[in-house]
């Protein structure tokens, strides 16, 4: 860890980088083989962001959760602990799941080993 990274890079950016890295690495853990993993990575970087497979609402919700976490560590913490803010977040997440969750079931990941 360099001095610049420790002192100059905001904590939010560090958290976003770690989240992105862990999420990316999960591709290789979840894929059947290396070829499938590379195909997934290829499609992530070549598929247009307006593709229906990448809904804008999903990106909006992820950004909302990041903003919530950032604000939770700021002066607005008391507002975010109110019932109104919590209910709004829960309703938004449930709405997303109802509208965009896949209908099929996948087997539990650890049953595959």
mmCIF file of N, CA, C and O in Angstrom:
data_model
loop_
_atom_site.group_PDB
_atom_site.id
_atom_site.type_symbol
_atom_site.label_atom_id
_atom_site.label_comp_id
_atom_site.label_asym_id
_atom_site.label_seq_id
_atom_site.Cartn_x
_atom_site.Cartn_y
_atom_site.Cartn_z
ATOM 1 N N UNK A 1 0.854 -1.176 0.000
ATOM 2 C CA UNK A 1 0.000 0.000 0.000
ATOM 3 C C UNK A 1 0.898 1.236 0.000
ATOM 4 O O UNK A 1 1.707 1.430 0.885
ATOM 5 N N UNK A 2 0.705 2.074 -1.001
ATOM 6 C CA UNK A 2 1.523 3.281 -1.099
ATOM 7 C C UNK A 2 0.922 4.412 -0.265
ATOM 8 O O UNK A 2 -0.246 4.375 0.114
ATOM 9 N N UNK A 3 1.724 5.393 -0.006
ATOM 10 C CA UNK A 3 1.268 6.550 0.765
ATOM 11 C C UNK A 3 0.151 7.291 0.024
ATOM 12 O O UNK A 3 -0.817 7.737 0.621
ATOM 13 N N UNK A 4 0.309 7.415 -1.303
ATOM 14 C CA UNK A 4 -0.726 8.079 -2.104
ATOM 15 C C UNK A 4 -2.059 7.343 -1.979
ATOM 16 O O UNK A 4 -3.096 7.962 -1.759
ATOM 17 N N UNK A 5 -2.022 6.021 -2.130
ATOM 18 C CA UNK A 5 -3.254 5.227 -2.041
ATOM 19 C C UNK A 5 -3.891 5.375 -0.657
ATOM 20 O O UNK A 5 -5.096 5.556 -0.538
ATOM 21 N N UNK A 6 -3.109 5.298 0.371
ATOM 22 C CA UNK A 6 -3.626 5.372 1.737
ATOM 23 C C UNK A 6 -4.195 6.746 2.061
ATOM 24 O O UNK A 6 -5.245 6.865 2.681
ATOM 25 N N UNK A 7 -3.527 7.822 1.606
ATOM 26 C CA UNK A 7 -3.911 9.168 2.018
ATOM 27 C C UNK A 7 -4.803 9.911 1.012
ATOM 28 O O UNK A 7 -5.623 10.732 1.412
ATOM 29 N N UNK A 8 -4.655 9.645 -0.256
ATOM 30 C CA UNK A 8 -5.330 10.463 -1.272
ATOM 31 C C UNK A 8 -6.559 9.807 -1.897
ATOM 32 O O UNK A 8 -7.466 10.495 -2.334
ATOM 33 N N UNK A 9 -6.576 8.494 -1.974
ATOM 34 C CA UNK A 9 -7.709 7.818 -2.609
ATOM 35 C C UNK A 9 -8.851 7.721 -1.597
ATOM 36 O O UNK A 9 -8.663 7.192 -0.503
ATOM 37 N N UNK A 10 -10.037 8.234 -1.947
ATOM 38 C CA UNK A 10 -11.160 8.185 -1.011
ATOM 39 C C UNK A 10 -11.561 6.745 -0.666
ATOM 40 O O UNK A 10 -11.413 5.828 -1.476
ATOM 41 N N UNK A 11 -12.055 6.576 0.525
ATOM 42 C CA UNK A 11 -12.456 5.258 1.001
ATOM 43 C C UNK A 11 -13.518 4.640 0.084
ATOM 44 O O UNK A 11 -13.502 3.445 -0.186
ATOM 45 N N UNK A 12 -14.434 5.461 -0.414
ATOM 46 C CA UNK A 12 -15.483 4.983 -1.321
ATOM 47 C C UNK A 12 -14.881 4.345 -2.568
ATOM 48 O O UNK A 12 -15.336 3.296 -3.032
ATOM 49 N N UNK A 13 -13.849 4.958 -3.109
ATOM 50 C CA UNK A 13 -13.192 4.423 -4.309
ATOM 51 C C UNK A 13 -12.508 3.104 -3.987
ATOM 52 O O UNK A 13 -12.578 2.145 -4.768
ATOM 53 N N UNK A 14 -11.860 3.035 -2.843
ATOM 54 C CA UNK A 14 -11.212 1.779 -2.431
ATOM 55 C C UNK A 14 -12.238 0.665 -2.298
ATOM 56 O O UNK A 14 -12.005 -0.457 -2.742
ATOM 57 N N UNK A 15 -13.370 0.964 -1.685
ATOM 58 C CA UNK A 15 -14.420 -0.040 -1.520
ATOM 59 C C UNK A 15 -14.972 -0.482 -2.872
ATOM 60 O O UNK A 15 -15.228 -1.665 -3.099
ATOM 61 N N UNK A 16 -15.158 0.454 -3.782
ATOM 62 C CA UNK A 16 -15.659 0.118 -5.115
ATOM 63 C C UNK A 16 -14.669 -0.771 -5.865
ATOM 64 O O UNK A 16 -15.079 -1.722 -6.551
ATOM 65 N N UNK A 17 -13.387 -0.491 -5.729
ATOM 66 C CA UNK A 17 -12.370 -1.315 -6.388
ATOM 67 C C UNK A 17 -12.356 -2.737 -5.835
ATOM 68 O O UNK A 17 -12.271 -3.710 -6.600
ATOM 69 N N UNK A 18 -12.448 -2.871 -4.531
ATOM 70 C CA UNK A 18 -12.462 -4.208 -3.925
ATOM 71 C C UNK A 18 -13.722 -4.958 -4.350
ATOM 72 O O UNK A 18 -13.660 -6.138 -4.715
ATOM 73 N N UNK A 19 -14.864 -4.281 -4.323
ATOM 74 C CA UNK A 19 -16.113 -4.917 -4.754
ATOM 75 C C UNK A 19 -16.009 -5.388 -6.202
ATOM 76 O O UNK A 19 -16.388 -6.516 -6.533
ATOM 77 N N UNK A 20 -15.501 -4.539 -7.074
ATOM 78 C CA UNK A 20 -15.352 -4.904 -8.484
ATOM 79 C C UNK A 20 -14.408 -6.081 -8.671
ATOM 80 O O UNK A 20 -14.689 -6.994 -9.457
ATOM 81 N N UNK A 21 -13.305 -6.083 -7.957
ATOM 82 C CA UNK A 21 -12.342 -7.179 -8.073
ATOM 83 C C UNK A 21 -12.940 -8.504 -7.610
ATOM 84 O O UNK A 21 -12.847 -9.522 -8.297
ATOM 85 N N UNK A 22 -13.581 -8.489 -6.438
ATOM 86 C CA UNK A 22 -14.168 -9.730 -5.907
ATOM 87 C C UNK A 22 -15.270 -10.237 -6.828
ATOM 88 O O UNK A 22 -15.355 -11.435 -7.115
ATOM 89 N N UNK A 23 -16.102 -9.344 -7.327
ATOM 90 C CA UNK A 23 -17.166 -9.735 -8.235
ATOM 91 C C UNK A 23 -16.596 -10.339 -9.517
ATOM 92 O O UNK A 23 -17.095 -11.342 -10.027
ATOM 93 N N UNK A 24 -15.543 -9.729 -10.046
ATOM 94 C CA UNK A 24 -14.914 -10.233 -11.261
ATOM 95 C C UNK A 24 -14.311 -11.619 -11.050
ATOM 96 O O UNK A 24 -14.465 -12.518 -11.876
ATOM 97 N N UNK A 25 -13.644 -11.827 -9.940
ATOM 98 C CA UNK A 25 -13.003 -13.111 -9.660
ATOM 99 C C UNK A 25 -14.041 -14.219 -9.487
ATOM 100 O O UNK A 25 -13.782 -15.376 -9.822
ATOM 101 N N UNK A 26 -15.239 -13.865 -8.993
ATOM 102 C CA UNK A 26 -16.300 -14.865 -8.832
ATOM 103 C C UNK A 26 -16.695 -15.485 -10.171
ATOM 104 O O UNK A 26 -17.198 -16.606 -10.212
ATOM 105 N N UNK A 27 -16.473 -14.787 -11.269
ATOM 106 C CA UNK A 27 -16.770 -15.349 -12.593
ATOM 107 C C UNK A 27 -16.004 -16.652 -12.771
ATOM 108 O O UNK A 27 -16.558 -17.664 -13.209
ATOM 109 N N UNK A 28 -14.745 -16.661 -12.413
ATOM 110 C CA UNK A 28 -13.906 -17.837 -12.609
ATOM 111 C C UNK A 28 -14.266 -18.959 -11.630
ATOM 112 O O UNK A 28 -14.105 -20.135 -11.935
ATOM 113 N N UNK A 29 -14.774 -18.599 -10.471
ATOM 114 C CA UNK A 29 -15.190 -19.603 -9.501
ATOM 115 C C UNK A 29 -16.495 -20.266 -9.915
ATOM 116 O O UNK A 29 -16.682 -21.460 -9.739
ATOM 117 N N UNK A 30 -17.380 -19.500 -10.500
ATOM 118 C CA UNK A 30 -18.722 -19.989 -10.824
ATOM 119 C C UNK A 30 -18.785 -20.684 -12.183
ATOM 120 O O UNK A 30 -19.627 -21.546 -12.399
ATOM 121 N N UNK A 31 -17.918 -20.336 -13.102
ATOM 122 C CA UNK A 31 -17.955 -20.905 -14.452
ATOM 123 C C UNK A 31 -17.595 -22.383 -14.429
ATOM 124 O O UNK A 31 -16.855 -22.855 -13.562
ATOM 125 N N UNK A 32 -18.133 -23.110 -15.399
ATOM 126 C CA UNK A 32 -17.890 -24.548 -15.504
ATOM 127 C C UNK A 32 -16.422 -24.826 -15.815
ATOM 128 O O UNK A 32 -15.812 -25.708 -15.238
ATOM 129 N N UNK A 33 -15.864 -24.079 -16.763
ATOM 130 C CA UNK A 33 -14.455 -24.242 -17.105
ATOM 131 C C UNK A 33 -13.873 -22.884 -17.511
ATOM 132 O O UNK A 33 -14.587 -21.879 -17.552
ATOM 133 N N UNK A 34 -12.591 -22.859 -17.796
ATOM 134 C CA UNK A 34 -11.915 -21.609 -18.120
ATOM 135 C C UNK A 34 -12.465 -20.994 -19.403
ATOM 136 O O UNK A 34 -12.574 -19.772 -19.518
ATOM 137 N N UNK A 35 -12.842 -21.833 -20.358
ATOM 138 C CA UNK A 35 -13.413 -21.328 -21.609
ATOM 139 C C UNK A 35 -14.703 -20.563 -21.378
ATOM 140 O O UNK A 35 -14.915 -19.491 -21.959
ATOM 141 N N UNK A 36 -15.577 -21.108 -20.533
ATOM 142 C CA UNK A 36 -16.824 -20.411 -20.203
ATOM 143 C C UNK A 36 -16.546 -19.108 -19.470
ATOM 144 O O UNK A 36 -17.197 -18.085 -19.713
ATOM 145 N N UNK A 37 -15.576 -19.135 -18.568
ATOM 146 C CA UNK A 37 -15.231 -17.914 -17.830
ATOM 147 C C UNK A 37 -14.723 -16.837 -18.780
ATOM 148 O O UNK A 37 -15.114 -15.668 -18.666
ATOM 149 N N UNK A 38 -13.878 -17.219 -19.706
ATOM 150 C CA UNK A 38 -13.359 -16.245 -20.660
ATOM 151 C C UNK A 38 -14.457 -15.716 -21.573
ATOM 152 O O UNK A 38 -14.452 -14.534 -21.944
ATOM 153 N N UNK A 39 -15.418 -16.562 -21.940
ATOM 154 C CA UNK A 39 -16.559 -16.118 -22.740
ATOM 155 C C UNK A 39 -17.389 -15.087 -21.971
ATOM 156 O O UNK A 39 -17.807 -14.073 -22.526
ATOM 157 N N UNK A 40 -17.607 -15.330 -20.684
ATOM 158 C CA UNK A 40 -18.357 -14.381 -19.853
ATOM 159 C C UNK A 40 -17.614 -13.050 -19.784
ATOM 160 O O UNK A 40 -18.210 -11.985 -19.961
ATOM 161 N N UNK A 41 -16.307 -13.106 -19.553
ATOM 162 C CA UNK A 41 -15.510 -11.878 -19.487
ATOM 163 C C UNK A 41 -15.564 -11.146 -20.824
ATOM 164 O O UNK A 41 -15.743 -9.923 -20.874
ATOM 165 N N UNK A 42 -15.445 -11.883 -21.915
ATOM 166 C CA UNK A 42 -15.504 -11.290 -23.254
ATOM 167 C C UNK A 42 -16.835 -10.577 -23.469
ATOM 168 O O UNK A 42 -16.882 -9.451 -23.940
ATOM 169 N N UNK A 43 -17.924 -11.218 -23.075
ATOM 170 C CA UNK A 43 -19.251 -10.618 -23.265
ATOM 171 C C UNK A 43 -19.472 -9.409 -22.362
ATOM 172 O O UNK A 43 -20.189 -8.490 -22.723
ATOM 173 N N UNK A 44 -18.886 -9.418 -21.184
ATOM 174 C CA UNK A 44 -19.022 -8.260 -20.301
ATOM 175 C C UNK A 44 -18.434 -7.020 -20.969
ATOM 176 O O UNK A 44 -19.014 -5.941 -20.927
ATOM 177 N N UNK A 45 -17.286 -7.181 -21.613
ATOM 178 C CA UNK A 45 -16.602 -6.019 -22.173
ATOM 179 C C UNK A 45 -16.972 -5.725 -23.616
ATOM 180 O O UNK A 45 -16.593 -4.677 -24.141
ATOM 181 N N UNK A 46 -17.721 -6.610 -24.290
ATOM 182 C CA UNK A 46 -18.091 -6.348 -25.681
ATOM 183 C C UNK A 46 -19.582 -6.132 -25.874
ATOM 184 O O UNK A 46 -19.988 -5.579 -26.873
ATOM 185 N N UNK A 47 -20.410 -6.558 -24.949
ATOM 186 C CA UNK A 47 -21.850 -6.386 -25.085
ATOM 187 C C UNK A 47 -22.213 -4.938 -24.792
ATOM 188 O O UNK A 47 -21.712 -4.340 -23.856
ATOM 189 N N UNK A 48 -23.107 -4.410 -25.583
ATOM 190 C CA UNK A 48 -23.542 -3.022 -25.379
ATOM 191 C C UNK A 48 -24.273 -2.896 -24.049
ATOM 192 O O UNK A 48 -25.010 -3.783 -23.636
ATOM 193 N N UNK A 49 -24.075 -1.775 -23.361
ATOM 194 C CA UNK A 49 -24.708 -1.560 -22.058
ATOM 195 C C UNK A 49 -26.207 -1.342 -22.181
ATOM 196 O O UNK A 49 -26.912 -1.375 -21.187
ATOM 197 N N UNK A 50 -26.715 -1.135 -23.391
ATOM 198 C CA UNK A 50 -28.157 -0.960 -23.554
ATOM 199 C C UNK A 50 -28.852 -2.287 -23.816
ATOM 200 O O UNK A 50 -30.054 -2.328 -23.996
ATOM 201 N N UNK A 51 -28.083 -3.362 -23.807
ATOM 202 C CA UNK A 51 -28.644 -4.692 -24.003
ATOM 203 C C UNK A 51 -29.638 -5.001 -22.880
ATOM 204 O O UNK A 51 -29.380 -4.691 -21.720
ATOM 205 N N UNK A 52 -30.783 -5.604 -23.200
ATOM 206 C CA UNK A 52 -31.764 -5.925 -22.146
ATOM 207 C C UNK A 52 -31.215 -6.853 -21.063
ATOM 208 O O UNK A 52 -31.773 -6.931 -19.983
ATOM 209 N N UNK A 53 -30.126 -7.527 -21.316
ATOM 210 C CA UNK A 53 -29.533 -8.403 -20.312
ATOM 211 C C UNK A 53 -28.862 -7.600 -19.195
ATOM 212 O O UNK A 53 -28.536 -8.133 -18.153
ATOM 213 N N UNK A 54 -28.607 -6.321 -19.416
ATOM 214 C CA UNK A 54 -27.990 -5.465 -18.413
ATOM 215 C C UNK A 54 -28.957 -4.309 -18.146
ATOM 216 O O UNK A 54 -28.807 -3.218 -18.663
ATOM 217 N N UNK A 55 -29.973 -4.538 -17.336
ATOM 218 C CA UNK A 55 -30.982 -3.491 -17.138
ATOM 219 C C UNK A 55 -30.423 -2.275 -16.412
ATOM 220 O O UNK A 55 -29.601 -2.383 -15.505
ATOM 221 N N UNK A 56 -30.878 -1.130 -16.854
ATOM 222 C CA UNK A 56 -30.450 0.129 -16.255
ATOM 223 C C UNK A 56 -30.850 0.215 -14.793
ATOM 224 O O UNK A 56 -30.107 0.766 -13.974
ATOM 225 N N UNK A 57 -31.975 -0.377 -14.433
ATOM 226 C CA UNK A 57 -32.423 -0.344 -13.049
ATOM 227 C C UNK A 57 -31.425 -1.040 -12.129
ATOM 228 O O UNK A 57 -31.179 -0.584 -11.018
ATOM 229 N N UNK A 58 -30.821 -2.143 -12.597
ATOM 230 C CA UNK A 58 -29.828 -2.839 -11.789
ATOM 231 C C UNK A 58 -28.639 -1.924 -11.487
ATOM 232 O O UNK A 58 -28.193 -1.833 -10.347
ATOM 233 N N UNK A 59 -28.151 -1.245 -12.499
ATOM 234 C CA UNK A 59 -27.029 -0.331 -12.290
ATOM 235 C C UNK A 59 -27.424 0.803 -11.349
ATOM 236 O O UNK A 59 -26.643 1.193 -10.476
ATOM 237 N N UNK A 60 -28.637 1.301 -11.489
ATOM 238 C CA UNK A 60 -29.112 2.360 -10.611
ATOM 239 C C UNK A 60 -29.179 1.889 -9.162
ATOM 240 O O UNK A 60 -28.783 2.615 -8.246
ATOM 241 N N UNK A 61 -29.638 0.663 -8.932
ATOM 242 C CA UNK A 61 -29.720 0.151 -7.571
ATOM 243 C C UNK A 61 -28.343 -0.072 -6.953
ATOM 244 O O UNK A 61 -28.141 0.198 -5.773
ATOM 245 N N UNK A 62 -27.403 -0.548 -7.726
ATOM 246 C CA UNK A 62 -26.044 -0.735 -7.206
ATOM 247 C C UNK A 62 -25.448 0.613 -6.815
ATOM 248 O O UNK A 62 -24.861 0.770 -5.736
ATOM 249 N N UNK A 63 -25.620 1.609 -7.669
ATOM 250 C CA UNK A 63 -25.117 2.944 -7.357
ATOM 251 C C UNK A 63 -25.814 3.503 -6.121
ATOM 252 O O UNK A 63 -25.186 4.135 -5.265
ATOM 253 N N UNK A 64 -27.118 3.240 -6.003
ATOM 254 C CA UNK A 64 -27.867 3.700 -4.834
ATOM 255 C C UNK A 64 -27.321 3.093 -3.553
ATOM 256 O O UNK A 64 -27.179 3.780 -2.528
ATOM 257 N N UNK A 65 -27.000 1.814 -3.578
ATOM 258 C CA UNK A 65 -26.448 1.165 -2.389
ATOM 259 C C UNK A 65 -25.082 1.753 -2.055
ATOM 260 O O UNK A 65 -24.767 1.998 -0.885
ATOM 261 N N UNK A 66 -24.264 2.037 -3.052
ATOM 262 C CA UNK A 66 -22.962 2.658 -2.796
ATOM 263 C C UNK A 66 -23.139 4.043 -2.177
ATOM 264 O O UNK A 66 -22.421 4.418 -1.245
ATOM 265 N N UNK A 67 -24.074 4.814 -2.719
ATOM 266 C CA UNK A 67 -24.327 6.146 -2.167
ATOM 267 C C UNK A 67 -24.830 6.030 -0.730
ATOM 268 O O UNK A 67 -24.423 6.795 0.146
ATOM 269 N N UNK A 68 -25.711 5.077 -0.498
ATOM 270 C CA UNK A 68 -26.229 4.855 0.858
ATOM 271 C C UNK A 68 -25.077 4.569 1.823
ATOM 272 O O UNK A 68 -25.006 5.124 2.910
ATOM 273 N N UNK A 69 -24.170 3.699 1.425
ATOM 274 C CA UNK A 69 -23.044 3.366 2.290
ATOM 275 C C UNK A 69 -22.163 4.590 2.525
ATOM 276 O O UNK A 69 -21.708 4.834 3.643
ATOM 277 N N UNK A 70 -21.928 5.368 1.493
ATOM 278 C CA UNK A 70 -21.106 6.573 1.637
ATOM 279 C C UNK A 70 -21.776 7.569 2.584
ATOM 280 O O UNK A 70 -21.133 8.131 3.466
ATOM 281 N N UNK A 71 -23.071 7.784 2.407
ATOM 282 C CA UNK A 71 -23.792 8.724 3.261
ATOM 283 C C UNK A 71 -23.922 8.213 4.693
ATOM 284 O O UNK A 71 -23.998 9.002 5.633
ATOM 285 N N UNK A 72 -23.949 6.899 4.847
ATOM 286 C CA UNK A 72 -24.062 6.310 6.177
ATOM 287 C C UNK A 72 -22.867 6.680 7.054
ATOM 288 O O UNK A 72 -22.974 6.738 8.271
ATOM 289 N N UNK A 73 -21.749 6.948 6.412
ATOM 290 C CA UNK A 73 -20.548 7.329 7.147
ATOM 291 C C UNK A 73 -20.405 8.842 7.251
ATOM 292 O O UNK A 73 -19.393 9.335 7.719
ATOM 293 N N UNK A 74 -21.408 9.595 6.825
ATOM 294 C CA UNK A 74 -21.335 11.056 6.861
ATOM 295 C C UNK A 74 -22.286 11.615 7.920
ATOM 296 O O UNK A 74 -22.810 10.892 8.756
ATOM 297 N N UNK A 75 -22.535 12.908 7.833
ATOM 298 C CA UNK A 75 -23.419 13.594 8.778
ATOM 299 C C UNK A 75 -24.883 13.183 8.609
ATOM 300 O O UNK A 75 -25.687 13.444 9.484
ATOM 301 N N UNK A 76 -25.244 12.578 7.501
ATOM 302 C CA UNK A 76 -26.633 12.208 7.239
ATOM 303 C C UNK A 76 -27.011 10.848 7.828
ATOM 304 O O UNK A 76 -28.067 10.312 7.528
ATOM 305 N N UNK A 77 -26.157 10.309 8.653
ATOM 306 C CA UNK A 77 -26.383 8.988 9.225
ATOM 307 C C UNK A 77 -27.721 8.919 9.964
ATOM 308 O O UNK A 77 -28.435 7.926 9.855
ATOM 309 N N UNK A 78 -28.098 9.970 10.682
ATOM 310 C CA UNK A 78 -29.357 9.931 11.437
ATOM 311 C C UNK A 78 -30.564 9.838 10.505
ATOM 312 O O UNK A 78 -31.537 9.147 10.813
ATOM 313 N N UNK A 79 -30.513 10.498 9.346
ATOM 314 C CA UNK A 79 -31.616 10.389 8.388
ATOM 315 C C UNK A 79 -31.713 8.981 7.819
ATOM 316 O O UNK A 79 -32.798 8.435 7.661
ATOM 317 N N UNK A 80 -30.567 8.397 7.504
ATOM 318 C CA UNK A 80 -30.564 7.063 6.900
ATOM 319 C C UNK A 80 -31.031 5.989 7.870
ATOM 320 O O UNK A 80 -31.432 4.915 7.453
ATOM 321 N N UNK A 81 -30.969 6.269 9.167
ATOM 322 C CA UNK A 81 -31.444 5.304 10.150
ATOM 323 C C UNK A 81 -32.941 5.454 10.408
ATOM 324 O O UNK A 81 -33.514 4.680 11.164
ATOM 325 N N UNK A 82 -33.566 6.436 9.763
ATOM 326 C CA UNK A 82 -35.003 6.622 9.950
ATOM 327 C C UNK A 82 -35.778 5.529 9.221
ATOM 328 O O UNK A 82 -35.275 4.893 8.286
ATOM 329 N N UNK A 83 -36.993 5.330 9.649
ATOM 330 C CA UNK A 83 -37.830 4.304 9.039
ATOM 331 C C UNK A 83 -38.138 4.587 7.583
ATOM 332 O O UNK A 83 -38.211 3.671 6.762
ATOM 333 N N UNK A 84 -38.303 5.841 7.229
ATOM 334 C CA UNK A 84 -38.642 6.211 5.856
ATOM 335 C C UNK A 84 -37.539 5.787 4.883
ATOM 336 O O UNK A 84 -37.822 5.192 3.835
ATOM 337 N N UNK A 85 -36.314 6.090 5.203
ATOM 338 C CA UNK A 85 -35.204 5.734 4.313
ATOM 339 C C UNK A 85 -35.057 4.224 4.202
ATOM 340 O O UNK A 85 -34.842 3.685 3.106
ATOM 341 N N UNK A 86 -35.194 3.524 5.301
ATOM 342 C CA UNK A 86 -35.053 2.063 5.273
ATOM 343 C C UNK A 86 -36.172 1.408 4.474
ATOM 344 O O UNK A 86 -35.927 0.505 3.681
ATOM 345 N N UNK A 87 -37.392 1.858 4.669
ATOM 346 C CA UNK A 87 -38.519 1.284 3.935
ATOM 347 C C UNK A 87 -38.388 1.570 2.446
ATOM 348 O O UNK A 87 -38.657 0.706 1.617
ATOM 349 N N UNK A 88 -37.931 2.765 2.097
ATOM 350 C CA UNK A 88 -37.728 3.104 0.686
ATOM 351 C C UNK A 88 -36.717 2.167 0.042
ATOM 352 O O UNK A 88 -36.935 1.672 -1.074
ATOM 353 N N UNK A 89 -35.608 1.905 0.724
ATOM 354 C CA UNK A 89 -34.593 1.001 0.177
ATOM 355 C C UNK A 89 -35.123 -0.425 0.041
ATOM 356 O O UNK A 89 -34.887 -1.095 -0.967
ATOM 357 N N UNK A 90 -35.854 -0.896 1.029
ATOM 358 C CA UNK A 90 -36.391 -2.260 0.976
ATOM 359 C C UNK A 90 -37.391 -2.388 -0.164
ATOM 360 O O UNK A 90 -37.353 -3.362 -0.927
ATOM 361 N N UNK A 91 -38.273 -1.413 -0.318
ATOM 362 C CA UNK A 91 -39.262 -1.457 -1.401
ATOM 363 C C UNK A 91 -38.571 -1.433 -2.756
ATOM 364 O O UNK A 91 -38.945 -2.175 -3.677
ATOM 365 N N UNK A 92 -37.546 -0.603 -2.905
ATOM 366 C CA UNK A 92 -36.816 -0.534 -4.174
ATOM 367 C C UNK A 92 -36.145 -1.872 -4.489
ATOM 368 O O UNK A 92 -36.184 -2.340 -5.631
ATOM 369 N N UNK A 93 -35.548 -2.510 -3.500
ATOM 370 C CA UNK A 93 -34.891 -3.796 -3.743
ATOM 371 C C UNK A 93 -35.892 -4.903 -4.066
ATOM 372 O O UNK A 93 -35.648 -5.721 -4.956
ATOM 373 N N UNK A 94 -37.007 -4.918 -3.366
ATOM 374 C CA UNK A 94 -38.032 -5.931 -3.652
ATOM 375 C C UNK A 94 -38.611 -5.706 -5.040
ATOM 376 O O UNK A 94 -38.822 -6.666 -5.794
ATOM 377 N N UNK A 95 -38.864 -4.462 -5.404
ATOM 378 C CA UNK A 95 -39.375 -4.151 -6.731
ATOM 379 C C UNK A 95 -38.408 -4.632 -7.808
ATOM 380 O O UNK A 95 -38.818 -5.230 -8.807
ATOM 381 N N UNK A 96 -37.126 -4.401 -7.599
ATOM 382 C CA UNK A 96 -36.133 -4.886 -8.558
ATOM 383 C C UNK A 96 -36.199 -6.404 -8.677
ATOM 384 O O UNK A 96 -36.200 -6.948 -9.783
ATOM 385 N N UNK A 97 -36.253 -7.104 -7.566
ATOM 386 C CA UNK A 97 -36.292 -8.560 -7.599
ATOM 387 C C UNK A 97 -37.540 -9.081 -8.303
ATOM 388 O O UNK A 97 -37.488 -10.038 -9.073
ATOM 389 N N UNK A 98 -38.670 -8.450 -8.058
ATOM 390 C CA UNK A 98 -39.919 -8.874 -8.691
ATOM 391 C C UNK A 98 -39.857 -8.664 -10.200
ATOM 392 O O UNK A 98 -40.297 -9.513 -10.978
ATOM 393 N N UNK A 99 -39.289 -7.541 -10.627
ATOM 394 C CA UNK A 99 -39.288 -7.219 -12.052
ATOM 395 C C UNK A 99 -38.186 -7.904 -12.852
ATOM 396 O O UNK A 99 -38.391 -8.275 -14.003
ATOM 397 N N UNK A 100 -37.019 -8.099 -12.251
ATOM 398 C CA UNK A 100 -35.870 -8.537 -13.038
ATOM 399 C C UNK A 100 -35.232 -9.850 -12.603
ATOM 400 O O UNK A 100 -34.261 -10.280 -13.209
ATOM 401 N N UNK A 101 -35.718 -10.482 -11.567
ATOM 402 C CA UNK A 101 -35.113 -11.738 -11.120
ATOM 403 C C UNK A 101 -35.369 -12.833 -12.155
ATOM 404 O O UNK A 101 -36.457 -12.912 -12.722
ATOM 405 N N UNK A 102 -34.387 -13.676 -12.405
ATOM 406 C CA UNK A 102 -34.601 -14.777 -13.355
ATOM 407 C C UNK A 102 -35.620 -15.761 -12.803
ATOM 408 O O UNK A 102 -35.707 -15.990 -11.600
ATOM 409 N N UNK A 103 -36.381 -16.344 -13.704
ATOM 410 C CA UNK A 103 -37.447 -17.245 -13.268
ATOM 411 C C UNK A 103 -36.939 -18.653 -12.980
ATOM 412 O O UNK A 103 -37.545 -19.388 -12.224
ATOM 413 N N UNK A 104 -35.847 -19.065 -13.592
ATOM 414 C CA UNK A 104 -35.326 -20.413 -13.378
ATOM 415 C C UNK A 104 -34.524 -20.508 -12.096
ATOM 416 O O UNK A 104 -34.096 -19.524 -11.523
ATOM 417 N N UNK A 105 -34.305 -21.726 -11.642
ATOM 418 C CA UNK A 105 -33.514 -21.945 -10.443
ATOM 419 C C UNK A 105 -32.158 -22.515 -10.825
ATOM 420 O O UNK A 105 -32.051 -23.328 -11.732
ATOM 421 N N UNK A 106 -31.137 -22.086 -10.100
ATOM 422 C CA UNK A 106 -29.815 -22.648 -10.265
ATOM 423 C C UNK A 106 -29.502 -23.457 -9.013
ATOM 424 O O UNK A 106 -29.855 -23.052 -7.913
ATOM 425 N N UNK A 107 -28.811 -24.590 -9.170
ATOM 426 C CA UNK A 107 -28.477 -25.373 -7.984
ATOM 427 C C UNK A 107 -27.506 -24.613 -7.091
ATOM 428 O O UNK A 107 -26.719 -23.793 -7.560
ATOM 429 N N UNK A 108 -27.590 -24.897 -5.813
ATOM 430 C CA UNK A 108 -26.696 -24.256 -4.845
ATOM 431 C C UNK A 108 -25.259 -24.554 -5.249
ATOM 432 O O UNK A 108 -24.910 -25.690 -5.575
ATOM 433 N N UNK A 109 -24.403 -23.551 -5.236
ATOM 434 C CA UNK A 109 -23.060 -23.654 -5.795
ATOM 435 C C UNK A 109 -22.230 -24.757 -5.151
ATOM 436 O O UNK A 109 -21.479 -25.459 -5.804
ATOM 437 N N UNK A 110 -22.391 -24.997 -3.859
ATOM 438 C CA UNK A 110 -21.541 -25.983 -3.179
ATOM 439 C C UNK A 110 -22.018 -27.401 -3.407
ATOM 440 O O UNK A 110 -21.320 -28.353 -3.070
ATOM 441 N N UNK A 111 -23.191 -27.602 -3.999
ATOM 442 C CA UNK A 111 -23.633 -28.943 -4.358
ATOM 443 C C UNK A 111 -22.909 -29.441 -5.602
ATOM 444 O O UNK A 111 -22.987 -30.609 -5.937
ATOM 445 N N UNK A 112 -22.202 -28.576 -6.292
ATOM 446 C CA UNK A 112 -21.519 -28.942 -7.530
ATOM 447 C C UNK A 112 -20.142 -29.546 -7.276
ATOM 448 O O UNK A 112 -19.470 -29.974 -8.194
ATOM 449 N N UNK A 113 -19.680 -29.556 -6.050
ATOM 450 C CA UNK A 113 -18.324 -30.066 -5.778
ATOM 451 C C UNK A 113 -18.360 -31.500 -5.294
ATOM 452 O O UNK A 113 -19.266 -31.988 -4.747
#
